[in-house]
Every structure is written in C-alpha cells, then in structure tokens.
Coordinates of N, CA and C in Angstrom, one line a residue:
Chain Z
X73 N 159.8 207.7 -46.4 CA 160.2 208.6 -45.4 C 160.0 208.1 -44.0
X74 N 160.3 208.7 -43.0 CA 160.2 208.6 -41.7 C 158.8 208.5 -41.3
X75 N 158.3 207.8 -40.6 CA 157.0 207.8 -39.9 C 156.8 207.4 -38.8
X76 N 155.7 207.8 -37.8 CA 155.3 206.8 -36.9 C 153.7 206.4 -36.5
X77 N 153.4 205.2 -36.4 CA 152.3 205.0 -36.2 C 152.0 204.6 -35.2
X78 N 150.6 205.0 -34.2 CA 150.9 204.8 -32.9 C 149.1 204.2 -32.9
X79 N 148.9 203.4 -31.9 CA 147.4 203.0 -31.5 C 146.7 204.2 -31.3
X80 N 145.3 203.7 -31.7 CA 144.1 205.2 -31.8 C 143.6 204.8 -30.5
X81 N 143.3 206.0 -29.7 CA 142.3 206.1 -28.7 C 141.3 206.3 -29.0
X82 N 140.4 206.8 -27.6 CA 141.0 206.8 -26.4 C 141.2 205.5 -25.9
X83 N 142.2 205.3 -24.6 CA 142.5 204.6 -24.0 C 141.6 204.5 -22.5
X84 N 140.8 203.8 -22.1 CA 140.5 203.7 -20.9 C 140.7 203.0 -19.7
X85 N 141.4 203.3 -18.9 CA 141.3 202.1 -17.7 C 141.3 202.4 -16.4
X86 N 140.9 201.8 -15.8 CA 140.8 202.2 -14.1 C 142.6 202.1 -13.3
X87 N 142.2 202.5 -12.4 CA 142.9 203.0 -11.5 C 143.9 201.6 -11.3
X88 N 145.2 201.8 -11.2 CA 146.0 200.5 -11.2 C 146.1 199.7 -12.1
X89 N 145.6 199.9 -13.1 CA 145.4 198.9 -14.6 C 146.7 199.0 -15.0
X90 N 147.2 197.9 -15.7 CA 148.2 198.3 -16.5 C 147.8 198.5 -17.9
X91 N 149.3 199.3 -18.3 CA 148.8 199.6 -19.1 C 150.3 199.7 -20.5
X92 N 149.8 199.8 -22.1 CA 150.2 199.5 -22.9 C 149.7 200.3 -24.0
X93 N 150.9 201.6 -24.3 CA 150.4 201.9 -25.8 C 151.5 201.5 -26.7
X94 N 151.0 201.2 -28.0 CA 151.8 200.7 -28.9 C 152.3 201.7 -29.8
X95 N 153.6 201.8 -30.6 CA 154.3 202.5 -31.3 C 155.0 201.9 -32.1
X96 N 154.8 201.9 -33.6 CA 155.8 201.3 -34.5 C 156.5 202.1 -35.3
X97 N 157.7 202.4 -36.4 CA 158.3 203.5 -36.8 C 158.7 202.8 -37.9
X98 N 158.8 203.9 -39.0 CA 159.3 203.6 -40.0 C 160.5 204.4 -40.5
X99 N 161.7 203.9 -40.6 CA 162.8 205.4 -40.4 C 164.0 204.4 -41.3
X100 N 165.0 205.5 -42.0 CA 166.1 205.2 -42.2 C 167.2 205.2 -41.4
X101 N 167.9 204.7 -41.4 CA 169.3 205.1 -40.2 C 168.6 204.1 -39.1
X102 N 169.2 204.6 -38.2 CA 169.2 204.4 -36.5 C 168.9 205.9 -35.5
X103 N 167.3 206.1 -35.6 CA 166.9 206.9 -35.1 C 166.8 207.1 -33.8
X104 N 166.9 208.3 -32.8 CA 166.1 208.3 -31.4 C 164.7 208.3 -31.5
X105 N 164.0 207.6 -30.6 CA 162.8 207.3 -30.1 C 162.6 207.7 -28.9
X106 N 161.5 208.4 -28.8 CA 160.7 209.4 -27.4 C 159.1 209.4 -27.6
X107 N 158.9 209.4 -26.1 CA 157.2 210.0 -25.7 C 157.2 210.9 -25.2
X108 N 156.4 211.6 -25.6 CA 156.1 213.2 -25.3 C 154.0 213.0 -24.5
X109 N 154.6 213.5 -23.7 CA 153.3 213.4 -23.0 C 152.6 215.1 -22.8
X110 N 151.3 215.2 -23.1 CA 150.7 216.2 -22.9 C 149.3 216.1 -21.9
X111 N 150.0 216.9 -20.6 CA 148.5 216.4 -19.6 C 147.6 218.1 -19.9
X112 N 146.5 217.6 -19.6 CA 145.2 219.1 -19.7 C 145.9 220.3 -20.0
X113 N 145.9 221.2 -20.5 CA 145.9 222.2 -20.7 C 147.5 222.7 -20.5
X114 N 148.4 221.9 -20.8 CA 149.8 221.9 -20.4 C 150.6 221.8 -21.8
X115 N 151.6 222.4 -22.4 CA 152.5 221.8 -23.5 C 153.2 220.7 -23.0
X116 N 153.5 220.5 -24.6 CA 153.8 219.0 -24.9 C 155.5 218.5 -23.8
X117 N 155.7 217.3 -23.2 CA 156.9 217.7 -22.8 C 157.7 215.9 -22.4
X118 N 158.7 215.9 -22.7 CA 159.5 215.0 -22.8 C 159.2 213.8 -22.0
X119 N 159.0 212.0 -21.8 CA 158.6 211.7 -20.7 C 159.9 210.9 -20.6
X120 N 160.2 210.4 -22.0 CA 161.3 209.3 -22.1 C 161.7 209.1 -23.4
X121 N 163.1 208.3 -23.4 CA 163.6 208.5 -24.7 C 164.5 207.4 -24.9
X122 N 164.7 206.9 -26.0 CA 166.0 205.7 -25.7 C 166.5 205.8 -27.5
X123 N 168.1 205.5 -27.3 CA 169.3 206.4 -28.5 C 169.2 205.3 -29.2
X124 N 169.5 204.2 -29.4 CA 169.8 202.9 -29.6 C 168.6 201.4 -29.2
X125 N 169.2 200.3 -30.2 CA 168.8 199.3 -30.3 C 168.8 198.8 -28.8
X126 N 167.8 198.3 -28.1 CA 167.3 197.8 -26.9 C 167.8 198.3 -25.3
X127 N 167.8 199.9 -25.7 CA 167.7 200.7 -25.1 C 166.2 200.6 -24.2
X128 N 166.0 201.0 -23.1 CA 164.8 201.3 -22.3 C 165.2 202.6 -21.9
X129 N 164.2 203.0 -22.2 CA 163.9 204.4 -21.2 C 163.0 204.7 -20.3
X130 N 162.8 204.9 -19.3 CA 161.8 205.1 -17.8 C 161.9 206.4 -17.2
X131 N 160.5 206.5 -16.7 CA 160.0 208.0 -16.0 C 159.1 208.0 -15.5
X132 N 158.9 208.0 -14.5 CA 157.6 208.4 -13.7 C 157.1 207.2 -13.7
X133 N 157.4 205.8 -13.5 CA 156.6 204.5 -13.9 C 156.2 204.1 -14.6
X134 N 156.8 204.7 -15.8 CA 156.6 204.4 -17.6 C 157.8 203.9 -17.9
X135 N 157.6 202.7 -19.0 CA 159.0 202.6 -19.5 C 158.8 202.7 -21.3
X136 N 159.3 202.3 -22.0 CA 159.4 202.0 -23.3 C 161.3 201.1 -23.4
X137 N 160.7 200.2 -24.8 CA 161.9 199.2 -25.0 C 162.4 199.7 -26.9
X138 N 163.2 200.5 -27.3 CA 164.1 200.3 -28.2 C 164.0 199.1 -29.0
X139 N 162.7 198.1 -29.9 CA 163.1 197.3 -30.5 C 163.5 197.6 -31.8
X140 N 164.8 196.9 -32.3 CA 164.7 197.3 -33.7 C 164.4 196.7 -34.7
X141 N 164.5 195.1 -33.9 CA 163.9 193.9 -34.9 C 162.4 193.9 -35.6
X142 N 161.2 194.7 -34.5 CA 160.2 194.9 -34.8 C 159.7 196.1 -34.6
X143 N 160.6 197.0 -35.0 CA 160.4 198.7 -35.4 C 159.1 199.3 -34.3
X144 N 159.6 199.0 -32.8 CA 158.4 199.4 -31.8 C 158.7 199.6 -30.9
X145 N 158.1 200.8 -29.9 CA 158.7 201.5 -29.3 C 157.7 201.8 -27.5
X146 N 157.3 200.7 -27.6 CA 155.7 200.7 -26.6 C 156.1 200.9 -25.7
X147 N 154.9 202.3 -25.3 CA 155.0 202.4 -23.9 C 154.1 201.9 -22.9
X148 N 154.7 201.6 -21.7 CA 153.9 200.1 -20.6 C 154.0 201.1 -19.0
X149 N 153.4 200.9 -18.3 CA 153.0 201.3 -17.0 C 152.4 200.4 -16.0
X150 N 152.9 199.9 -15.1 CA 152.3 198.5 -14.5 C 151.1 199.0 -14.1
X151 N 150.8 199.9 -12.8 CA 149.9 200.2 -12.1 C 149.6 202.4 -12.5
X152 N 148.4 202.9 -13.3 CA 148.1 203.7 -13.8 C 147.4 204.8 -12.8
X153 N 147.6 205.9 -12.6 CA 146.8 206.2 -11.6 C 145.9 207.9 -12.5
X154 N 145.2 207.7 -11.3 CA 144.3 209.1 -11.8 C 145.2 210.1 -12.6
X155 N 146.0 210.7 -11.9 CA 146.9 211.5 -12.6 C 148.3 211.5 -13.9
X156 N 147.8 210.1 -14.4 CA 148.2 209.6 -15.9 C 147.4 210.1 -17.1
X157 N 146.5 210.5 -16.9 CA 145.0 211.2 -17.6 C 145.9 212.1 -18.8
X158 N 146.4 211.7 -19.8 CA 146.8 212.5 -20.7 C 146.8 212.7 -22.1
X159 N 147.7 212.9 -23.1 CA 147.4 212.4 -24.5 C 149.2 211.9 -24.7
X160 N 149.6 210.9 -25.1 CA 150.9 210.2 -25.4 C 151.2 210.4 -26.6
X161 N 152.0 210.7 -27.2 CA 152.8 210.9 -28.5 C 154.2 210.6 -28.3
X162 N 154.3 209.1 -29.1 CA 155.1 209.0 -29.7 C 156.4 209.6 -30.7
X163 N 157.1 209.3 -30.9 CA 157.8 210.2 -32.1 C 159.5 209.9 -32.1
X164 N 160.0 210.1 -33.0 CA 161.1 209.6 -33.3 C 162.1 211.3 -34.0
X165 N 163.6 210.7 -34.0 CA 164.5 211.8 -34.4 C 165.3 211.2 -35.5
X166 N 165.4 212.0 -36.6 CA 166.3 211.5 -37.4 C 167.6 212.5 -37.4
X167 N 167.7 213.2 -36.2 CA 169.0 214.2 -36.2 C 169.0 215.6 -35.7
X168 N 169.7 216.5 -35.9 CA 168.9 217.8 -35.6 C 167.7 217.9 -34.8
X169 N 167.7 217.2 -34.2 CA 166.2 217.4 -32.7 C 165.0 217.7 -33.9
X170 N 165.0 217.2 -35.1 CA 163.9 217.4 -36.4 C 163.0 216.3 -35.9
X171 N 162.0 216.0 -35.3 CA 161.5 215.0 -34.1 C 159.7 215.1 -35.4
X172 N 159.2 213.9 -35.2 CA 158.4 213.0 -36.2 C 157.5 212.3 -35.5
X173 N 156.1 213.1 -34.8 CA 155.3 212.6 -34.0 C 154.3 211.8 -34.6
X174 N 153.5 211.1 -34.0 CA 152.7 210.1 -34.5 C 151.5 211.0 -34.0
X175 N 150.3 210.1 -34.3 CA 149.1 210.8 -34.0 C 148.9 211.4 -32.7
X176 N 149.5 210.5 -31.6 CA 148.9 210.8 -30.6 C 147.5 209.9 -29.5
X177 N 147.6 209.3 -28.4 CA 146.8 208.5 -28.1 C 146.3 209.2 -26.4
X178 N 145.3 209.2 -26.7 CA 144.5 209.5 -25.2 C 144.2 208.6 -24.0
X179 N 144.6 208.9 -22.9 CA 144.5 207.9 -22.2 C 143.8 208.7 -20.6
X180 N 142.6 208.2 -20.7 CA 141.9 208.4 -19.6 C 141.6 207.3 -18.4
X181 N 142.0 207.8 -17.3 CA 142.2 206.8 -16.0 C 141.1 207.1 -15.3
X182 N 140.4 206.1 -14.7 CA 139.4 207.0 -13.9 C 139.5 205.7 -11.9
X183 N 138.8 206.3 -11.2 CA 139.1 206.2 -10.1 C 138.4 204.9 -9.8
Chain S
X223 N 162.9 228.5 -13.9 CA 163.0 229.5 -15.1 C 161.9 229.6 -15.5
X224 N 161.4 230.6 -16.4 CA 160.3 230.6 -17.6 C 160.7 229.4 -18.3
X225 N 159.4 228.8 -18.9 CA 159.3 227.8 -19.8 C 159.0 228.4 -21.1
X226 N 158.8 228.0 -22.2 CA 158.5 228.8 -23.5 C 157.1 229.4 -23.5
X227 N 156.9 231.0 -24.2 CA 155.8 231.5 -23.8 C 155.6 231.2 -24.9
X228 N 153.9 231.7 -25.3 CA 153.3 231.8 -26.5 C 152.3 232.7 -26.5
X229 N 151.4 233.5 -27.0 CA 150.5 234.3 -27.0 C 150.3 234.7 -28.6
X230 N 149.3 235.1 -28.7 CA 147.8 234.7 -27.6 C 147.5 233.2 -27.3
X231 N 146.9 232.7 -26.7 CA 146.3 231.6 -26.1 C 145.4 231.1 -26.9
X232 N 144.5 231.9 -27.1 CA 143.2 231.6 -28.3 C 143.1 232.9 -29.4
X233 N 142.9 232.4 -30.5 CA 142.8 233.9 -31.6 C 141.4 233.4 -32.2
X234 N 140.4 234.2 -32.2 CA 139.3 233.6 -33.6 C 139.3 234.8 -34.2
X235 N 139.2 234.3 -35.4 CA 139.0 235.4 -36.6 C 138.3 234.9 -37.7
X236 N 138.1 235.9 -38.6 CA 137.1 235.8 -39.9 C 137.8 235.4 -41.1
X237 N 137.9 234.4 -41.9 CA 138.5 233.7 -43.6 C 139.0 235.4 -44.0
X238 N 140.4 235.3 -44.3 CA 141.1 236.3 -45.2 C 141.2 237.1 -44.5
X239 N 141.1 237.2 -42.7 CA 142.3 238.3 -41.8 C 143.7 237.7 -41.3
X240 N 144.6 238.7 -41.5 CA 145.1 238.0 -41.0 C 145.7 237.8 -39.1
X241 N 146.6 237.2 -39.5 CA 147.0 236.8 -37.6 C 148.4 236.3 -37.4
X242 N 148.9 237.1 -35.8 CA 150.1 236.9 -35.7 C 149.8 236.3 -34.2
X243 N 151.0 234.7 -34.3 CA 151.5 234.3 -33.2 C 152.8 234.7 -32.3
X244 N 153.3 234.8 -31.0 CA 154.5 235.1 -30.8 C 154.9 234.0 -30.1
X245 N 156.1 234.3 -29.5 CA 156.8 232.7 -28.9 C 158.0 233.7 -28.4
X246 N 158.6 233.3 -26.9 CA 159.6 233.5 -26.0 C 160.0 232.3 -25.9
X247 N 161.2 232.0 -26.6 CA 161.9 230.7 -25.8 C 162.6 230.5 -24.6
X248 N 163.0 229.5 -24.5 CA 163.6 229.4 -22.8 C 165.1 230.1 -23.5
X249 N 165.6 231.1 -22.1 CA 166.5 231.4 -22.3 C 167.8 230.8 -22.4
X250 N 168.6 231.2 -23.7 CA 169.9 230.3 -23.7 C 169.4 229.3 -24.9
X251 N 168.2 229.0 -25.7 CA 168.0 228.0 -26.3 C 168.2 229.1 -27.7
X252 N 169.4 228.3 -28.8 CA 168.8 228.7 -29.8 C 168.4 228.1 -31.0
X253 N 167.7 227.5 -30.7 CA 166.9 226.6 -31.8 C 165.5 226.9 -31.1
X254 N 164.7 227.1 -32.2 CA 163.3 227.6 -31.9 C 162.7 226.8 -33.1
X255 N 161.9 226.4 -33.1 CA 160.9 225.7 -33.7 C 159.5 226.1 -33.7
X256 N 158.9 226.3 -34.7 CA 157.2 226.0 -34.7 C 156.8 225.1 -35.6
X257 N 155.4 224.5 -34.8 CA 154.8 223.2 -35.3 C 153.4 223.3 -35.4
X258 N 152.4 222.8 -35.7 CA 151.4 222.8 -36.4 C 150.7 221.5 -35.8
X259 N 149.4 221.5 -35.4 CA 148.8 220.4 -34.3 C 147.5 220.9 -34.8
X260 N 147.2 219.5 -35.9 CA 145.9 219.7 -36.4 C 145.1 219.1 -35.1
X261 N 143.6 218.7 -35.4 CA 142.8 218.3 -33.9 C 143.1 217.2 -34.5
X262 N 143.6 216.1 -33.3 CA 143.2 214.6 -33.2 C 144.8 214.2 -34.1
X263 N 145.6 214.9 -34.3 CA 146.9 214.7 -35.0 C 148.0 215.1 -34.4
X264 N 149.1 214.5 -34.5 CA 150.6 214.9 -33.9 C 151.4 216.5 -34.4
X265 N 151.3 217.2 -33.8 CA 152.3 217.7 -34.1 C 152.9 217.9 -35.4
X266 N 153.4 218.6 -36.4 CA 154.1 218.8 -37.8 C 154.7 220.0 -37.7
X267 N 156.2 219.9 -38.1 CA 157.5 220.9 -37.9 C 156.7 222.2 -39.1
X268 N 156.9 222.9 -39.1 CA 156.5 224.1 -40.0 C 158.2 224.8 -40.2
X269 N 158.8 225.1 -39.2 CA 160.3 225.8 -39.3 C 160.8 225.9 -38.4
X270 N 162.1 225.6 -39.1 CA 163.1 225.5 -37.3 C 164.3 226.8 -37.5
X271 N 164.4 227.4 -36.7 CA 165.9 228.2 -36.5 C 166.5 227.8 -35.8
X272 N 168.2 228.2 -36.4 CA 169.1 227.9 -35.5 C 169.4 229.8 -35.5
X273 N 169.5 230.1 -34.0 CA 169.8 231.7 -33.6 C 168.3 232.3 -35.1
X274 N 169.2 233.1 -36.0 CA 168.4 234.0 -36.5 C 167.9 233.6 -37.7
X275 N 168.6 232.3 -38.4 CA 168.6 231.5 -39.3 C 167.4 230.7 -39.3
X276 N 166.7 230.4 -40.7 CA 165.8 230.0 -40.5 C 166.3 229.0 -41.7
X277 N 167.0 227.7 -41.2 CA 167.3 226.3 -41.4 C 166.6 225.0 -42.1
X278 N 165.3 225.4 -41.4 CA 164.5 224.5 -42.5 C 163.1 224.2 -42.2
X279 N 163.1 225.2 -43.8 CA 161.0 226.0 -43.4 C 160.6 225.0 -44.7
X280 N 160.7 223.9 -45.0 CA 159.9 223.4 -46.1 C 158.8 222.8 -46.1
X281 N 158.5 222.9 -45.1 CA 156.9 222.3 -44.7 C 156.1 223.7 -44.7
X282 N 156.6 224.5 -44.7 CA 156.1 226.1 -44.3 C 155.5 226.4 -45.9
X283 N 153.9 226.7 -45.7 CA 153.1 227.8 -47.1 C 153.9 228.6 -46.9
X284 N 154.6 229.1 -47.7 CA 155.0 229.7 -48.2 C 154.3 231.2 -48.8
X285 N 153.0 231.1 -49.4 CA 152.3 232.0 -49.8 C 151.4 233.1 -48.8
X286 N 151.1 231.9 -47.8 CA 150.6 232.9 -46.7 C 150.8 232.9 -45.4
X287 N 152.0 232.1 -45.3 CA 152.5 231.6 -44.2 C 154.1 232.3 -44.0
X288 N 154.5 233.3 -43.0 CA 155.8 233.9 -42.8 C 156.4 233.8 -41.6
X289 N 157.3 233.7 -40.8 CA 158.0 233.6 -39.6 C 159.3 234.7 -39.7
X290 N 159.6 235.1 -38.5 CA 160.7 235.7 -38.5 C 161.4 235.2 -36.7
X291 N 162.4 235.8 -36.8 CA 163.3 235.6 -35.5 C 164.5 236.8 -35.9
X292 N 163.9 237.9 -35.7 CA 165.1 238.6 -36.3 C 166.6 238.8 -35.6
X293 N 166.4 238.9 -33.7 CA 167.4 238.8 -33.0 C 167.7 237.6 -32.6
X294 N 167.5 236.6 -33.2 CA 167.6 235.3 -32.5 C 167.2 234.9 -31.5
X295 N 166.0 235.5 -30.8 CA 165.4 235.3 -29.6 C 164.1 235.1 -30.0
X296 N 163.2 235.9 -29.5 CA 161.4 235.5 -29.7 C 161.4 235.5 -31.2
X297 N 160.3 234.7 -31.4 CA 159.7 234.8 -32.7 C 158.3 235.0 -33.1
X298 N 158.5 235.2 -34.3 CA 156.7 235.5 -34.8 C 156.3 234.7 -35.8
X299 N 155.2 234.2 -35.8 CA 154.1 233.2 -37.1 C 153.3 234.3 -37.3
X300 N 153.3 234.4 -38.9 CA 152.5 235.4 -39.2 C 151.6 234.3 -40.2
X301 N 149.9 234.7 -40.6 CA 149.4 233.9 -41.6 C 148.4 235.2 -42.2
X302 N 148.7 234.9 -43.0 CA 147.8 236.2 -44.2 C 147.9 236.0 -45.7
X303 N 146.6 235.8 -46.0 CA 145.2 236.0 -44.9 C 145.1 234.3 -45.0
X304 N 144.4 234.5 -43.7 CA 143.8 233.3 -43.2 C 142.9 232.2 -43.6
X305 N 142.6 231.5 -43.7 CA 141.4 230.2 -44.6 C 141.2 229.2 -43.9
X306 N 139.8 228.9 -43.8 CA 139.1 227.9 -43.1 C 140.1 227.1 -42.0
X307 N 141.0 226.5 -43.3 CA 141.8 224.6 -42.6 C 142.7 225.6 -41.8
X308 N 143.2 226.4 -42.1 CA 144.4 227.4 -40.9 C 143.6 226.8 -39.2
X309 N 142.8 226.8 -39.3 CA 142.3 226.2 -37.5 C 142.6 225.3 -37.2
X310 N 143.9 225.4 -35.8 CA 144.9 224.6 -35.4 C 145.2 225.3 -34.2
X311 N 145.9 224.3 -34.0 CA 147.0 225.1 -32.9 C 148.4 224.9 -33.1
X312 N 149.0 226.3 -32.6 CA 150.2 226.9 -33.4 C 151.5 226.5 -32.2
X313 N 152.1 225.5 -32.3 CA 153.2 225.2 -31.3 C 154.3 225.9 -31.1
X314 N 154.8 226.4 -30.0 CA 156.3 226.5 -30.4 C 157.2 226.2 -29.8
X315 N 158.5 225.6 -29.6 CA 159.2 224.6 -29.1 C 161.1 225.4 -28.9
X316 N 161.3 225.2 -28.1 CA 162.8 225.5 -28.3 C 163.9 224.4 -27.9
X317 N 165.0 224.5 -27.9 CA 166.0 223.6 -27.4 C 167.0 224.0 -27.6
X318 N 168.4 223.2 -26.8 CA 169.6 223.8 -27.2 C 169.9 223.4 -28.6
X319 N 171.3 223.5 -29.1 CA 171.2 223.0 -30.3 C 172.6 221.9 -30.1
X320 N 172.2 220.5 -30.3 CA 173.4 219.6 -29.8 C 173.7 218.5 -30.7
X321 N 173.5 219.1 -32.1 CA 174.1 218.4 -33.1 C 173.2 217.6 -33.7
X322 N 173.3 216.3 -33.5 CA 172.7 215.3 -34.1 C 171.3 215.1 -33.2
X323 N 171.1 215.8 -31.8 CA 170.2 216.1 -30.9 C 169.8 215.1 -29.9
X324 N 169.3 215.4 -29.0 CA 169.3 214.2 -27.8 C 167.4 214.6 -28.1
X325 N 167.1 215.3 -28.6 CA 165.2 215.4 -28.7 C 164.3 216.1 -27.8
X326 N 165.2 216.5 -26.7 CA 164.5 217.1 -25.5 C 163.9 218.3 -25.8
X327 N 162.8 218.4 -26.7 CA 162.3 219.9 -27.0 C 161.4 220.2 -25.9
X328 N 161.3 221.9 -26.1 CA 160.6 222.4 -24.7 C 159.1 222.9 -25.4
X329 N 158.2 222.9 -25.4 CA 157.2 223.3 -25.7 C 156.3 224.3 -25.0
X330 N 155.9 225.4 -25.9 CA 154.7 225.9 -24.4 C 153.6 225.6 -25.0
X331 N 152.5 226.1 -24.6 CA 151.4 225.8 -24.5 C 150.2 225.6 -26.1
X332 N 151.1 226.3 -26.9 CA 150.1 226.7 -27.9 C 149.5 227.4 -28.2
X333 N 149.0 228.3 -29.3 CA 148.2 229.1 -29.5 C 147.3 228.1 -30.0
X334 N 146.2 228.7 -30.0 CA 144.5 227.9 -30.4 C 144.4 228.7 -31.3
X335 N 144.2 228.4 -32.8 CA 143.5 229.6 -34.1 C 141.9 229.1 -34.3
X336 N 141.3 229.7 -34.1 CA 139.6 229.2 -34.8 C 139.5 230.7 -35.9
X337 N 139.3 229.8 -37.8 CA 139.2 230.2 -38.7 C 137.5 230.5 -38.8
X338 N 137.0 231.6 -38.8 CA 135.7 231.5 -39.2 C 134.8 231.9 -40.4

C-alpha cells in the first residue's frame, strides 16, 4: 500500500541554517506529493505540492523536488529563521484529495 | 472567511463516557473529512464525505465510533463509549471536491480527547 516515511525529530538549528527534511514514499500510480506544515497551536495547512515527476514546488523559502527515480520528496530551506519553528508533514495523494501523511518532523529554530 | 471550526478544543473524560466532536467547514466545501492524530504520528483519514454521503469510512471503528453530516454541511464524531487509546486529537478538514484532487485540504485546529 501507499506510505510515507519521513526523518524523526526533532530537528534543530540556528537561525539561517539551512536546512533539509527528508521524505521517501511508497505508492502505486503517479501520486501528488505535499508538505503540510503545522506551526504552535494552529491546524495543519498546505505549504507546497508538486503533481508530477521532477516537479518543484516552493513557498515561503521552502522548496521540495518531485523525484521519482528515488521515491523522495525533500524538503530544503536555504536560510531558516525563528519563525519556521514548526512540525512538517509530509504526505502524498493517490486521488480523491485521500492524502497519506508520514509521521511528521519537528523543527525547532532558535535565535 | 472562516476557516474550518472544531469544538470543543479540549474534552477529558472518564473510560466508557461517551463524547461528541463537531466541525464547520469552510463554506462552499463539500468534502469534509475527519482524521485521527495520534501523539508523535501523522494524521490518519477515519471518513470522508462528499455533501451528505459518507464515501469512505473504512478506517472508521465501526462499533464505537459514528459520524454524521446530515445536511451536508457541519459534522459530528461521536465515540461511545470511550477507552483509554481513544486519546488523540480529532481533525477535521474540508475541501472542494475536484476529482482526482489537487490535495489542498483545509484543516482547523483539532479537538484534544484525554481518555481517563
């Protein structure tokens, strides 16, 4: 079945770090791939997404790359700032907006 | 606009009461979803509607676990009665409905359940 496995937190880095969470998937078809980002006390909410094979998607100074040679979906940030402080979830679609989140990775920035 | 409500915010209760969640979707969405957000874990679909239809509850207990959406608009999580692992937080999510989907679900905040 469909899965996604995403790196365990937390994540820590200072201020302007860059930065890298990893996401791999396991799916049949040709699924969409998204990060869903949840900051403090806020629902979960869309950050980026990409339809296709080497697709990028970007937002806010985040990107992710659509690989499909090596089923990964990472998302990168050059320079991180305080207010990146969140929890990232991964997750994929196999249709129907029926969407297939991974654990979830914590990423704490500090000043 | 309003974003998707949810209420209550936090519920604690005692093993074998039971408890109901609600949820307002964003208006104009009809696809409603609820999900299931153990601690330290992603998200897991419990049931989705399309309008009043409830499309696909197979992850849903079944025995103590009920949902409705009777006008196609708000919905309700009902769990009865309740047991320990039930402590979670109860998602609920809406979106348009666009076929094969572009994935943009809306989320509100969650209810918090502490089973005691």
């Amino acid at each position: 079945g469909n899965s996604v496995t995403q790196m365990e937190g937390p994540v820590t880095l200072s201020e302007e770090a860059f930065l890298t969470i990893n996401c791999t998937y396991t799916a049949t078809g040709y699924p969409s791939l998204f990060w869903y980002v949840q900051y403090p006390g806020e629902g979960l909410q869309l950050l980026l997404k990409a339809t296709k094979a080497d697709d990028k998607g970007s937002n806010k100074g985040f990107e992710a790359t659509y690989r499909k040679e090596t089923t990964s979906f990472h998302l990168e940030k050059g320079s991180v700032q305080v207010s990146d402080s969140a929890v990232y979830f991964c997750a994929l679609s196999g249709g129907y907006n029926k969407l297939i989140f991974g654990a979830g990775t914590r990423l704490a920035v500090h000043p | 606009e309003a974003g998707v409500v949810q209420s209550p915010r936090y519920k604690i209760i005692e093993k074998k009461q039971p408890v109901a969640f609600w949820c307002n979707p964003i208006s104009g969405h009809n696809t409603l979803y609820w999900y299931l957000q153990n601690l330290g874990q992603g998200p897991e679909l419990l049931i989705r509607y399309e309008n009043e239809e409830a499309v696909d509850d197979s992850q849903l207990p079944k025995d103590r676990f009920s949902a409705e959406r009777l006008k196609g608009v708000d919905s309700t999580l009902k769990i009865q009665p309740a047991e320990l692992g039930d402590s979670a937080v109860y998602l609920c999510a809406s979106s348009l409905n666009l076929g094969a989907g572009t994935g943009e679900l809306f989320f509100g905040e969650g209810s918090r359940l502490t089973v005691l």
